[in-house]
Tab-separated table of C-alpha atoms in Angstrom:
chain	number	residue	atom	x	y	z
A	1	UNK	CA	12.400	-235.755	14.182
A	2	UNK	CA	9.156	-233.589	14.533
A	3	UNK	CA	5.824	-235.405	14.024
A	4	UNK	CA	2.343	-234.840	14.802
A	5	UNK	CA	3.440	-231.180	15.225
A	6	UNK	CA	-0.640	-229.613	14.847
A	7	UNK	CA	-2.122	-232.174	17.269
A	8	UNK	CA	-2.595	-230.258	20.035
A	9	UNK	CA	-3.710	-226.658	17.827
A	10	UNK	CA	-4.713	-228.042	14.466
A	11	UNK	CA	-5.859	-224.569	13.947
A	12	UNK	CA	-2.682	-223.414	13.309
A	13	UNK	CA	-2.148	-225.776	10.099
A	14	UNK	CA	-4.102	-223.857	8.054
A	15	UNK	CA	-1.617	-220.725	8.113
A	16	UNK	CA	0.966	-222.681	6.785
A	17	UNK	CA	2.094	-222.119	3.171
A	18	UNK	CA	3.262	-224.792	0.529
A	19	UNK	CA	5.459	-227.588	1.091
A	20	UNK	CA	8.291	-226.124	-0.731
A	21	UNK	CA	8.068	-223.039	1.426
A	22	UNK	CA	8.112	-224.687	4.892
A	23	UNK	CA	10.652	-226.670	4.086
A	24	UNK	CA	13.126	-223.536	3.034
A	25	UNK	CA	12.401	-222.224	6.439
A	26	UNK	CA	12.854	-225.764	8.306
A	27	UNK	CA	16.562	-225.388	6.345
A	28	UNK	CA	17.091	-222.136	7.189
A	29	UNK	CA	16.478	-222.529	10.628
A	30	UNK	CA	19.107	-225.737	10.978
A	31	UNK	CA	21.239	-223.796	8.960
A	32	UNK	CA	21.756	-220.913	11.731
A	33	UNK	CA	21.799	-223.129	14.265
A	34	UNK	CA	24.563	-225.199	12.103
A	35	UNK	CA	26.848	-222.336	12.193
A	36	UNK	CA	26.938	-221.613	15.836
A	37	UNK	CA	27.640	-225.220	16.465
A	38	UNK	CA	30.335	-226.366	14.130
A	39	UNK	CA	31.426	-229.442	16.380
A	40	UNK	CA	28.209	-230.766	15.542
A	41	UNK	CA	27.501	-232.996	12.572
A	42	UNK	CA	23.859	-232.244	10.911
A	43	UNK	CA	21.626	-233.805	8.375
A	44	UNK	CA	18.663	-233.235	7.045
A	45	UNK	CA	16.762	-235.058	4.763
A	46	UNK	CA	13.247	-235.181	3.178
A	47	UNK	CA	11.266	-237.471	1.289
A	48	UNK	CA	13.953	-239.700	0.915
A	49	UNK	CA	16.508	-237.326	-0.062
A	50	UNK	CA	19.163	-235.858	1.836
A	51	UNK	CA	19.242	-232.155	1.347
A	52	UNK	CA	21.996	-230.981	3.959
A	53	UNK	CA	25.272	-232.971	5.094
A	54	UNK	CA	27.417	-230.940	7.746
A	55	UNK	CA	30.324	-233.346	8.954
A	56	UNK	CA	32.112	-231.763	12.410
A	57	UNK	CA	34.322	-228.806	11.371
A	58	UNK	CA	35.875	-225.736	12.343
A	59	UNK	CA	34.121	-222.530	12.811
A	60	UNK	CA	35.316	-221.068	9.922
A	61	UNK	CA	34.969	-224.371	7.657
A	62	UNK	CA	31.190	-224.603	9.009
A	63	UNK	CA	30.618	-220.739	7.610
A	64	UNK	CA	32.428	-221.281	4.608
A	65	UNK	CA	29.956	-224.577	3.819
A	66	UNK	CA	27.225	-222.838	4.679
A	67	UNK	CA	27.609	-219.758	2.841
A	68	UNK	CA	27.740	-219.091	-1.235
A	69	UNK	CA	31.115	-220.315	-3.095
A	70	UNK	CA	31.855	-216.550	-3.763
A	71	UNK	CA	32.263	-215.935	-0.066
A	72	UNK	CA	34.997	-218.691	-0.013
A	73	UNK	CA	37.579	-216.419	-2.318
A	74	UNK	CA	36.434	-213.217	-0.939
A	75	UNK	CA	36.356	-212.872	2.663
A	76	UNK	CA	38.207	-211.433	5.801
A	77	UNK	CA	38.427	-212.507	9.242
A	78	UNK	CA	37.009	-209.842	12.273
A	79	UNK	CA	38.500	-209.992	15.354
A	80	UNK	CA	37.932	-207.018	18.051
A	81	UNK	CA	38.030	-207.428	22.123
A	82	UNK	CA	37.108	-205.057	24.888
A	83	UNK	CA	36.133	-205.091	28.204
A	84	UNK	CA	32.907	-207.311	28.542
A	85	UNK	CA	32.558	-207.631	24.367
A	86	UNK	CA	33.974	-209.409	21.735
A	87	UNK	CA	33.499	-209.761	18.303
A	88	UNK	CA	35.001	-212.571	15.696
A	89	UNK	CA	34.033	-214.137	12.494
A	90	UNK	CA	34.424	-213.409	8.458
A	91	UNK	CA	32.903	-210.634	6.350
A	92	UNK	CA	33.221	-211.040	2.962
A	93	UNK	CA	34.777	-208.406	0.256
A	94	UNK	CA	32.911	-205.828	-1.511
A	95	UNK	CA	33.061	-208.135	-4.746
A	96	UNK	CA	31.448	-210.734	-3.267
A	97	UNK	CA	28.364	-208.742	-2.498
A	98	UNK	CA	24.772	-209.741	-3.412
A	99	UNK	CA	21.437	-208.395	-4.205
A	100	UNK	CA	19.703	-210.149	-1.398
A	101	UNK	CA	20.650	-209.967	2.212
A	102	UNK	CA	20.240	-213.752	2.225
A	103	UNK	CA	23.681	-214.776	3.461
A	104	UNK	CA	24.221	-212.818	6.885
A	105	UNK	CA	24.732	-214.443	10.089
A	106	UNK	CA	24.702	-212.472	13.297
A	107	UNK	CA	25.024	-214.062	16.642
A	108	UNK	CA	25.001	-213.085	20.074
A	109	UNK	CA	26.344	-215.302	22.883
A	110	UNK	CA	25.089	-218.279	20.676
A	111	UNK	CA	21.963	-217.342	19.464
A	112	UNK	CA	20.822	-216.237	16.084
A	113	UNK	CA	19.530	-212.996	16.101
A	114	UNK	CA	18.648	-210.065	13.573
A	115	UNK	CA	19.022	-207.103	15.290
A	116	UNK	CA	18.418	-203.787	13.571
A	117	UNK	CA	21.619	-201.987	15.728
A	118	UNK	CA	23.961	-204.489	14.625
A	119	UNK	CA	22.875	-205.431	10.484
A	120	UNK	CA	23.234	-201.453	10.676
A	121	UNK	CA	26.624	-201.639	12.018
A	122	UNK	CA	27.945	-204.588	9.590
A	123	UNK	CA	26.340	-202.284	7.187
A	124	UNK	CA	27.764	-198.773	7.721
A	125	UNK	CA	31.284	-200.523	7.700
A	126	UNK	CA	30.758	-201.079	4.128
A	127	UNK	CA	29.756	-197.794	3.535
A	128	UNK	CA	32.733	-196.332	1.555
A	129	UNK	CA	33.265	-199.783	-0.497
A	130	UNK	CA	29.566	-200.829	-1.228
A	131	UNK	CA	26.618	-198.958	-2.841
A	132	UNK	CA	23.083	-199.408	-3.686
A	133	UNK	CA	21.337	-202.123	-2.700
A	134	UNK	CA	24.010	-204.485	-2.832
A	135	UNK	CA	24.421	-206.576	0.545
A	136	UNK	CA	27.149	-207.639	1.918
A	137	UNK	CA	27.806	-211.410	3.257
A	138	UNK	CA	28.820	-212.453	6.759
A	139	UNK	CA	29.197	-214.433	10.234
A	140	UNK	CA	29.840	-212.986	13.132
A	141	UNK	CA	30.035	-214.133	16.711
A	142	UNK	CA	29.574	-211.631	18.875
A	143	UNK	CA	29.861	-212.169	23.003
A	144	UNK	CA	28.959	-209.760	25.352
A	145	UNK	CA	27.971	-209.898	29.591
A	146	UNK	CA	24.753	-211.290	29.598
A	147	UNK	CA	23.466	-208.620	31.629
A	148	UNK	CA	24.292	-205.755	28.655
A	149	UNK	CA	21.536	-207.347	26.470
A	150	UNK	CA	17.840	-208.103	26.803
A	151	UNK	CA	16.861	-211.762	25.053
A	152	UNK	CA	13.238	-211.580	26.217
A	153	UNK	CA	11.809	-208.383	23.807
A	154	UNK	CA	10.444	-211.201	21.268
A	155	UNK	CA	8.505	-213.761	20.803
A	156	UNK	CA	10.730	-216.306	18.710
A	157	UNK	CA	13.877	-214.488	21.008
A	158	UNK	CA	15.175	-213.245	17.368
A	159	UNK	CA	15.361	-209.863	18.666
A	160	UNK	CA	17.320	-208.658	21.582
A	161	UNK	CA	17.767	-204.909	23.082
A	162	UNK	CA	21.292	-203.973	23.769
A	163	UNK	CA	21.785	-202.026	27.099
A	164	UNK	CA	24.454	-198.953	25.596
A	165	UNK	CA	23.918	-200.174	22.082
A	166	UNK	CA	25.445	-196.717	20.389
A	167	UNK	CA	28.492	-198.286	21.922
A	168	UNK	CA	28.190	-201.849	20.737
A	169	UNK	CA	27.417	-200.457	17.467
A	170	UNK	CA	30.784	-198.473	17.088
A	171	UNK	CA	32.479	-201.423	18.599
A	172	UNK	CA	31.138	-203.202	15.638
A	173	UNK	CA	31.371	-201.188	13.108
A	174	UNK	CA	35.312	-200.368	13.518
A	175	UNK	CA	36.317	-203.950	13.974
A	176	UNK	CA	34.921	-204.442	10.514
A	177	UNK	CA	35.917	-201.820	8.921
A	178	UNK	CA	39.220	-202.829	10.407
A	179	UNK	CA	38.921	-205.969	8.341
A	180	UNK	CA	38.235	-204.504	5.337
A	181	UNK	CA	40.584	-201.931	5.829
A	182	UNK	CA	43.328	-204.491	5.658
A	183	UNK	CA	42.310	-205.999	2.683
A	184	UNK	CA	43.050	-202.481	1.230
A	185	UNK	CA	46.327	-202.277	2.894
A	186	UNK	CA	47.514	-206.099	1.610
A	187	UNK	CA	46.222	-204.261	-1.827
A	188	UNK	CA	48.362	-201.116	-2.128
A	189	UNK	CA	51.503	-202.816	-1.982
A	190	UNK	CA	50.897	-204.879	-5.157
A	191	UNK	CA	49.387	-201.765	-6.684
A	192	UNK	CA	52.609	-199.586	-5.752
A	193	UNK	CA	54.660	-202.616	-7.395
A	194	UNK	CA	52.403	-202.725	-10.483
A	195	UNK	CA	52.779	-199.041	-10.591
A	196	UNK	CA	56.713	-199.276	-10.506
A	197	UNK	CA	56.987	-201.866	-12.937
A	198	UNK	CA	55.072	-199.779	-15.327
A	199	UNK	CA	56.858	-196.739	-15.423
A	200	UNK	CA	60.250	-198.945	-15.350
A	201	UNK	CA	59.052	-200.676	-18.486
A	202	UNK	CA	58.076	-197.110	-19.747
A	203	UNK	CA	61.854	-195.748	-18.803
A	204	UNK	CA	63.469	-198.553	-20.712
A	205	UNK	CA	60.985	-197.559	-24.134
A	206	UNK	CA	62.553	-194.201	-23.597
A	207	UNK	CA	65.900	-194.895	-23.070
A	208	UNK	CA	66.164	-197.251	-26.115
A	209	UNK	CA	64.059	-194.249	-28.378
């Protein structure tokens, strides 16, 4: 519950926007915390209506939930380890891209961030498979020793500065592509077997010409 939030710098209420506004950024803000704490149940609710519901789940039921229905049918799990880094979590398909980079979710050791070395990353992966301005939609967890990353360079701590981050950057940007990579190997098998069928239906027409 947060009340009486201005009484201490009342100046500060006049830089607010409207109601409507805030309250997509209150939402926001429990929604990335939401995702890094699946085991935690989370409600929100406002002017007598409930607005979020998040029962205890899974990490990858909490990210489904929390991210659009299109994600749910198109997606791929990332998984990548090396020494002192890891990276897990679920990029979606090229087909399940958007116009707005609304739907990303990039954390490190726990914390929400938005970091320009790794969207970059996530975003070079798609390279080859996504063009324009279409985004691509994700969560990923990425852990790394604490004392390879700087979580004091802003204000709100949304911001960090990665010690060797050309490294972390390939490290992330081959363990996606490695997920997407698969999708286009489980692919060429049915497109091989498509292919086949084709040409045997095509042999028969010829055989019984």
């Amino acid at each position: 519950e947060v009340a009486a939030l201005f009484f201490k710098t009342p100046a500060r209420r006049k830089f607010l926007r409207t109601e409507q506004t805030e309250l997509g950024h209150c939402l926001t803000q429990v929604e990335r915390i939401a995702a890094a704490h699946p085991q935690v149940a989370f409600s929100v609710s406002h002017a007598g209506r409930t607005l979020l519901q998040l029962a205890p789940a899974t990490p990858r039921e909490r990210a489904l939930k929390l991210l659009p229905e299109e994600f749910a049918a198109a997606h791929r799990g990332v998984q990548a380890e090396a020494p002192g880094i890891r990276v897990q979590g679920w990029v979606g398909l090229p087909t399940a891209a958007r116009a707005r980079a609304d739907a990303q979710y990039f954390y490190v050791n726990g914390r929400y961030v938005r970091d320009k070395v790794l969207s970059h990353a996530v975003r070079a992966a798609y390279a080859d498979v996504l063009h324009g301005s279409s985004q691509p939609m994700y969560c990923l967890f990425l852990d790394i020793d604490p004392t390879r990353v700087d979580v004091n360079v802003h204000p709100t701590k949304i911001e960090v500065r990665l010690r060797d981050s050309s490294a972390v950057h390939q490290f992330v940007l081959h363990a996606v592509q490695a997920a997407l990579a698969e999708t286009a190997r489980i692919a060429a098998p049915h497109a091989t077997h498509a292919a086949s069928n084709v040409q045997s239906l095509a042999d028969l027409a010829a055989a019984r010409a």
